XYZ file of C-alpha atoms in Angstrom:
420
model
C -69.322 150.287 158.275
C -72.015 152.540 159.311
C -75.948 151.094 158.201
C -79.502 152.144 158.472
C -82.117 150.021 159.514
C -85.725 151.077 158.669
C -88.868 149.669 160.272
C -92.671 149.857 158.784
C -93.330 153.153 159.801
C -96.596 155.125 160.786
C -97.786 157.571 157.913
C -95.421 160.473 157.683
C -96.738 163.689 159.667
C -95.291 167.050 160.322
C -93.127 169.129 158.893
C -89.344 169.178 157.667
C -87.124 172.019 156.174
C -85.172 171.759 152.898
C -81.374 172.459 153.098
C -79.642 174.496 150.606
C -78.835 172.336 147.184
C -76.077 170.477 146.941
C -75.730 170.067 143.171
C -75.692 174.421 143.600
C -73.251 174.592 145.812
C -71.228 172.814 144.534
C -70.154 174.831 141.064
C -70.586 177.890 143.231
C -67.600 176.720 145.403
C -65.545 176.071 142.575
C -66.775 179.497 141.220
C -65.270 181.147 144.572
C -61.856 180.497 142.501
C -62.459 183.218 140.440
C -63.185 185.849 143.305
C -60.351 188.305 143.730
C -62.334 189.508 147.279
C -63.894 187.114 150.059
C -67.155 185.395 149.452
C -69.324 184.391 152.183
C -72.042 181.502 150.830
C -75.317 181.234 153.192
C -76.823 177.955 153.152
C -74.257 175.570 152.213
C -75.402 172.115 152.587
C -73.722 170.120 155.707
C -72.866 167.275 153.288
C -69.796 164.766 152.611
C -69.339 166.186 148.955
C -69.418 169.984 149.589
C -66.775 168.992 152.566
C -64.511 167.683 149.968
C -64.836 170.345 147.617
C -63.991 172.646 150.254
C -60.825 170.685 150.356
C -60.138 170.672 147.010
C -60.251 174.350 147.159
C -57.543 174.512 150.135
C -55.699 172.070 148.363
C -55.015 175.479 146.035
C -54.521 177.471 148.551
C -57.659 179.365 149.049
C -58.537 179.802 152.965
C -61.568 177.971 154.096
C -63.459 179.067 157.110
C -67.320 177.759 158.338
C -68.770 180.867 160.347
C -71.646 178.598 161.448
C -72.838 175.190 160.171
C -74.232 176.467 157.128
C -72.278 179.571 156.222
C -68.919 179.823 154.632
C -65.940 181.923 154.115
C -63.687 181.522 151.367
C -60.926 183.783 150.038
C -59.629 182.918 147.201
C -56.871 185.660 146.612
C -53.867 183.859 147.588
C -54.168 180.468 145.175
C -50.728 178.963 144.807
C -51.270 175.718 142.915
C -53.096 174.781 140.173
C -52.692 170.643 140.662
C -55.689 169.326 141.870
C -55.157 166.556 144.818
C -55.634 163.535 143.505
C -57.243 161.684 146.479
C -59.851 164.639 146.601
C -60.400 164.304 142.768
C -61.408 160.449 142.507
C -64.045 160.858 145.222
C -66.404 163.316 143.648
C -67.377 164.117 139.911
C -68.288 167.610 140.639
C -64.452 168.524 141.655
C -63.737 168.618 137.988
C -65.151 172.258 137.938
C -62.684 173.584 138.942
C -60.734 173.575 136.012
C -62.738 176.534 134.373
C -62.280 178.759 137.369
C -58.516 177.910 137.385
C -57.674 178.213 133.661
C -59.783 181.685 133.223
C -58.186 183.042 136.328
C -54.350 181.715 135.753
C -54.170 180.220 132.487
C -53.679 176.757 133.630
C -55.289 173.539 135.259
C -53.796 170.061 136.001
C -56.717 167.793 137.309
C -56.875 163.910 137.615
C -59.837 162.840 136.576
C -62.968 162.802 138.750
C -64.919 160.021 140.497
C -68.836 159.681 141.923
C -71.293 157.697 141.570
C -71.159 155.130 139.224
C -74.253 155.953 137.330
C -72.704 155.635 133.831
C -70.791 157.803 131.274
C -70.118 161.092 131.893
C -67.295 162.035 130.032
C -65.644 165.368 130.412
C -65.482 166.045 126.085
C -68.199 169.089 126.400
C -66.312 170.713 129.126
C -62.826 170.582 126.747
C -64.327 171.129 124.223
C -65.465 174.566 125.339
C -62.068 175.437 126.313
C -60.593 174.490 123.529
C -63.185 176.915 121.909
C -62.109 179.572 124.015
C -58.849 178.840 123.458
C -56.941 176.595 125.592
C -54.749 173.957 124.771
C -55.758 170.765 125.896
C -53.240 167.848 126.717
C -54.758 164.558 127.807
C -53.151 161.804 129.847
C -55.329 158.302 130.906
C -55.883 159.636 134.310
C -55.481 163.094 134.202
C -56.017 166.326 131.792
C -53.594 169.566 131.944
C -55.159 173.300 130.118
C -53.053 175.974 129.102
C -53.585 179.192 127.649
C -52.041 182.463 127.760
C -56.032 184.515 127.383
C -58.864 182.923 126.485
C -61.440 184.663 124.215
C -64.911 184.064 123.310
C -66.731 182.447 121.097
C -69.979 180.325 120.149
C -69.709 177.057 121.707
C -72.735 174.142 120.653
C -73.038 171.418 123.201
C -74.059 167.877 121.354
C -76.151 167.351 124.942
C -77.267 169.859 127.388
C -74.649 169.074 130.203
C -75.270 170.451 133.410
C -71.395 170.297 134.541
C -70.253 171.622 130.710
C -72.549 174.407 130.841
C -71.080 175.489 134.241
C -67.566 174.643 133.368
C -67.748 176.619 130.266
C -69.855 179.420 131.864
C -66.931 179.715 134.608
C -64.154 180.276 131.819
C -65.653 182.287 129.926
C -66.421 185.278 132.648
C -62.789 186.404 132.540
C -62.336 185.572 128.361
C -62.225 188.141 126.284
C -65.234 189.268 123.904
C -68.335 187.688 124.218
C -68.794 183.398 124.464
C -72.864 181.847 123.315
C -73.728 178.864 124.604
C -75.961 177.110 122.686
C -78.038 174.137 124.156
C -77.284 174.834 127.440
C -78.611 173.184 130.074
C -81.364 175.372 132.153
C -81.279 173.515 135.653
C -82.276 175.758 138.632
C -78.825 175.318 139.531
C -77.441 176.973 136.440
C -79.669 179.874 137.180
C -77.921 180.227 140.934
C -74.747 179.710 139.552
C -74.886 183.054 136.984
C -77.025 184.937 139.342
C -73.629 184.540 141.833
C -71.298 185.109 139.225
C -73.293 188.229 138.202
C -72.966 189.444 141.990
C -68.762 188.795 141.671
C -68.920 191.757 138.667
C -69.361 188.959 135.752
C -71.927 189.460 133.069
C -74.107 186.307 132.010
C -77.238 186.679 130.404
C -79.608 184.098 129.566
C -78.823 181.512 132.079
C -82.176 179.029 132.548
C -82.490 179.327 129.157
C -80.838 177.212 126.077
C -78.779 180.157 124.681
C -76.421 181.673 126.915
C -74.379 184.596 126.474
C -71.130 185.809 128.874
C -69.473 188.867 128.474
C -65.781 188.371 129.620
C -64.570 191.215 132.230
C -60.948 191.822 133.577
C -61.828 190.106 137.052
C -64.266 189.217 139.809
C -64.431 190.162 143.398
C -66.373 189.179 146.480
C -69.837 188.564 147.245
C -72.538 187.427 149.833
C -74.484 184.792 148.155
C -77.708 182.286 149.542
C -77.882 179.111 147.629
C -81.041 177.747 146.464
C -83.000 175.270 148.261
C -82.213 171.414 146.971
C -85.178 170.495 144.715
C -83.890 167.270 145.179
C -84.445 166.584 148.900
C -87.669 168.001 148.732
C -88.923 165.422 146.072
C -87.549 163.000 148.362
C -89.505 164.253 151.167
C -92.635 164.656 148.940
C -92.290 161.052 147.870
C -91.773 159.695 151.447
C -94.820 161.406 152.745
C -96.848 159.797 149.776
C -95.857 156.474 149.942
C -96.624 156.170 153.676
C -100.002 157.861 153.274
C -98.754 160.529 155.082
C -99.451 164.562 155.517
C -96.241 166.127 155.379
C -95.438 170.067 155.006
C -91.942 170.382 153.150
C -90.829 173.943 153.692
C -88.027 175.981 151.679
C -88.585 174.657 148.749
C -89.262 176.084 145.166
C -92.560 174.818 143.454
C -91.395 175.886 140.388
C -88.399 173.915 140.695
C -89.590 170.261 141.180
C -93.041 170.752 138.806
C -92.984 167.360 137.024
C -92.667 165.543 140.266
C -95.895 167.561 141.333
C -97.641 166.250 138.575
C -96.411 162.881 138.554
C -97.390 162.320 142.324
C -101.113 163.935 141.214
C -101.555 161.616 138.523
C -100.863 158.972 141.376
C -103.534 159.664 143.757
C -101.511 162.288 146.041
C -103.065 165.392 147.235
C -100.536 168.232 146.519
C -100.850 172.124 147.972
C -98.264 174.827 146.952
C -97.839 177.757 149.341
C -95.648 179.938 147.069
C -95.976 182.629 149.582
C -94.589 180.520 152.252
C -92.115 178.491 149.924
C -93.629 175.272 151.214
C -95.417 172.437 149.700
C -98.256 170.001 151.421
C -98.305 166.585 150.484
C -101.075 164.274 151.758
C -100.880 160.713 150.374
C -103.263 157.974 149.144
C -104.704 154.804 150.646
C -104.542 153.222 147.046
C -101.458 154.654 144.745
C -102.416 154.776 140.895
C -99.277 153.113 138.529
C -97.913 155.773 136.100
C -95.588 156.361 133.749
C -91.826 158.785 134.264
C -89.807 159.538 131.677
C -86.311 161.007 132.731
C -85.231 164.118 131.044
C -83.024 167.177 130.887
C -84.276 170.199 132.728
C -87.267 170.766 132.744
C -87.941 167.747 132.080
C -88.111 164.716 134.998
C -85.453 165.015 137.064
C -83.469 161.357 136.804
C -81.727 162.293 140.802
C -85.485 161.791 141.566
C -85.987 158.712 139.474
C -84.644 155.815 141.805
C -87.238 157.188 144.849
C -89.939 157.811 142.021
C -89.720 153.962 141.306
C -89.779 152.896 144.969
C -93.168 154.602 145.494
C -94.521 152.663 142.097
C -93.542 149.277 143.570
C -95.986 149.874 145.350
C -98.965 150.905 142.980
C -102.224 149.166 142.184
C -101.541 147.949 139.081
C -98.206 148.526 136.281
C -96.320 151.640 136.103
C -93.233 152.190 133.615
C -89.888 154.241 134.389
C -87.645 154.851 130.974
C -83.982 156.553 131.962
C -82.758 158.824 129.206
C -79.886 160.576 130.978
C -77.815 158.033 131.738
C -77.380 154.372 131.002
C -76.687 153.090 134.031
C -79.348 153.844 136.612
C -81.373 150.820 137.298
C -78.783 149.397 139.519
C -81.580 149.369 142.536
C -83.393 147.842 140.677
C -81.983 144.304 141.949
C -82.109 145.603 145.447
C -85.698 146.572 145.398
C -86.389 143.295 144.096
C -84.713 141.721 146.958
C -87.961 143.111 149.031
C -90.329 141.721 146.458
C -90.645 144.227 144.427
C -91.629 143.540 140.469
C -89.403 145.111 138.040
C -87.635 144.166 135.077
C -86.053 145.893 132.795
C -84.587 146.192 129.313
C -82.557 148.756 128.101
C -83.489 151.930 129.221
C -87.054 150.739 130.325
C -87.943 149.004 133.672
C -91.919 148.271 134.096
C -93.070 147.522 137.487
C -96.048 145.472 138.204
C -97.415 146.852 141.984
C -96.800 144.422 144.719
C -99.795 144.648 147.712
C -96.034 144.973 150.527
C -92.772 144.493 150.453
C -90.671 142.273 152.634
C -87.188 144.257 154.755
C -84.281 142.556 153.401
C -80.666 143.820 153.389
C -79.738 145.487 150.316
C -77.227 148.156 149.438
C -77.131 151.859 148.481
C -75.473 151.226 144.987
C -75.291 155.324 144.489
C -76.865 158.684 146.253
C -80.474 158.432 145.090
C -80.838 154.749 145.571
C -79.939 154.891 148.974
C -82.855 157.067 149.464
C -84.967 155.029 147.343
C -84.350 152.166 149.712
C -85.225 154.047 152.289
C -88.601 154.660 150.785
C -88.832 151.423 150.140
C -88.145 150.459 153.964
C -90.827 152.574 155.526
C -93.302 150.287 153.906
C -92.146 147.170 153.624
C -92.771 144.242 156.294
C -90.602 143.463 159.095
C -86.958 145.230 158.924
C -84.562 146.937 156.015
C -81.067 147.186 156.734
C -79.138 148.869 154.058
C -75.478 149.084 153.526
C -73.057 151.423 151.565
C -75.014 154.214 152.933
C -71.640 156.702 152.754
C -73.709 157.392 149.237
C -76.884 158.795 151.684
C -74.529 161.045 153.412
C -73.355 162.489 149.921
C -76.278 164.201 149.122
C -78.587 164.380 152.372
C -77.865 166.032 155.716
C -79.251 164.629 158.625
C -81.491 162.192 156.429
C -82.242 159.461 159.389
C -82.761 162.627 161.795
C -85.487 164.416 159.450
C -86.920 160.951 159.058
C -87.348 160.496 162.697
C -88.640 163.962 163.049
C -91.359 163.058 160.811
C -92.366 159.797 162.754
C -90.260 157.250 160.745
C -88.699 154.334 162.583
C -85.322 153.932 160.919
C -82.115 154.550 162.736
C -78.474 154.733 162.074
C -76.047 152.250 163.620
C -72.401 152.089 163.896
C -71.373 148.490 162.647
């Protein structure tokens, strides 16, 4: 299995450019289902994830074609099944919206259910109970869920929790329904916004999406489109973080300010010197000799982003004093926790609360990516920490970051990727 080992690095310098967003492109993909005309999608992400929902998505019979690294074709106007490959399914959460797509379009979906990262519960209720809203019968098997409907129509659907993946699910089904559908405590992510502006260019009418209340007007069909997806707000906290935690001066370019504000904020409070360019879409990060100990508190949009959580914690294990992470979006995201302690970090936790007391170094050790943004917080962890980090699992990495070692060596890190 593939590893990276990462050396105590240099402070950061230079400059690196954000990729489009993975956690975008990948609804928007599964929106291309609902295109009657070709779409051609500008800045897809070179990742492992959007690879397999591309897959999914010929599994159906739409034709898949890359026209360079980061642009895609997809035509969508021949789909012949509407049974979701199992294999595909189990490997990635996100392939579960493509139901939506499928049972607006056609009236029916068979998927097995989805896998990912084990981060903790995320159930699929929201997403059927929208359809079932909107109409659809739903039949449920242990590993596998089937929707049927002959027309859906719209309606006012409340979501008990502002789900990112229910909100686009739903939003997706209802842009063929008939009438109008409200969704009411949606989630307002970024990528929510990217996902209606697209479906808005395909001849669909959304209003409202960012906000809690959104509101879908169903049409008779969608056609083609030309879309750019955002940049990955993500990556570019990632980046932000690295550059801090190494004392470094780092320029991250195409990136949204707007986007990623409470990491801004957080990284101020810490001692980091923080410049936005909105004109240039780029963000300067310079970091501190001594790093202040603060608190995060992970929230919905707009709130603190919990993908940025894991990373946020590696840069406090380092702090002058006691910092204090609490994870409200899901219950099972401290599993780094361990490994970071295995390079003598102080954390413990309880419940949804981990305090860190601020260690002067940490110590390389070999430890695990146990998901996508812990492998990246290990990273983080590595560039500072004494002697030699050699972490394992790192398929996870490759999930969510392209080129991650690469942009890290661009930017003076000494980490490399070996073939074991």
């Amino acid at each position: 299995m593939p590893k990276i080992l990462v050396r105590k690095s240099a402070p950061l310098e230079g400059t690196v450019k954000i990729d489009g967003a993975k956690n975008a492109a990948l609804p928007i993909i599964a929106a291309s289902l609902l295109g009657t005309e070709p779409i051609v999608l500008e800045d897809v992400p070179n990742l492992v994830d959007v690879k397999i929902i591309l897959k999914v998505l010929e599994s159906l019979g739409a034709k898949v074609e890359f026209l360079s690294e980061n642009r895609v074709s997809i035509d969508s106007s021949n789909i012949n099944s509407f049974v979701t490959d199992r294999s595909l399914m189990e490997k990635m959460r996100a392939s579960f919206l493509v139901m939506g797509p499928l049972l607006a379009r056609f009236g029916r979906a068979d998927a097995f259910l989805p896998g990912g990262c084990a981060i903790g519960s995320r159930p699929i209720d929201l997403h059927l109970k929208g359809f079932k809203i909107l109409g659809a019968l739903i039949e449920e098997e242990p590993d596998k869920v089937s929707a049927r409907c002959e027309k859906l129509y719209g309606d006012t659907i409340y979501l008990d929790f502002p789900s990112v993946g229910a909100t686009q699910n739903i939003m997706m089904a209802a842009t063929l329904a008939r009438g109008e559908t409200i969704i009411e405590n949606a989630a307002m992510e970024p990528e929510i916004v990217d996902l209606g502006n697209f479906l808005n260019k395909m001849g669909a009418k959304i209003s409202g999406a960012g906000t809690s209340t959104i509101r879908i007007i169903g049409v008779e069909k969608l056609g083609g489109t030309v879309h750019t997806i955002i940049p990955d707000r993500i990556e570019a906290a990632t980046f932000m973080i690295a550059a801090a935690i190494t004392g470094g001066k780092v320029v991250v370019q195409n990136c949204i300010s707007n986007h990623i504000k409470p990491v801004i904020a957080k990284l101020k409070e810490t001692g980091a010197y923080v410049v936005v360019n909105e004109d240039e879409d780029s963000i300067f990060v310079k970091g501190s000799d001594k790093i202040k100990g603060t608190d995060i508190k992970t929230l919905p949009y707009p709130g603190f982003p919990t993908d940025v959580q894991a990373q946020f914690m590696a840069y406090l294990c380092v702090c002058e004093d006691q910092a204090k992470v609490t994870e409200t979006v899901f219950e099972n995201r401290f599993m780094h926790v361990k490994e970071l302690n295995k390079m003598g970090a102080i954390i413990a936790t309880s419940g949804k609360e981990a305090r860190i007391a601020g260690v002067r170094k940490l110590s390389g050790a070999e430890v695990n990516a146990t998901d996508l943004r812990a492998g990246a917080a290990l990273v983080l962890a590595g560039l500072v920490a004494e002697g030699t980090t050699t972490i394992g699992n790192i398929y996870h990495i490759d999930r969510g970051y392209n080129d991650f070692v690469g942009k890290m060596k661009s930017l003076g890190a000494n980490i490399e990727r070996i073939e074991d």
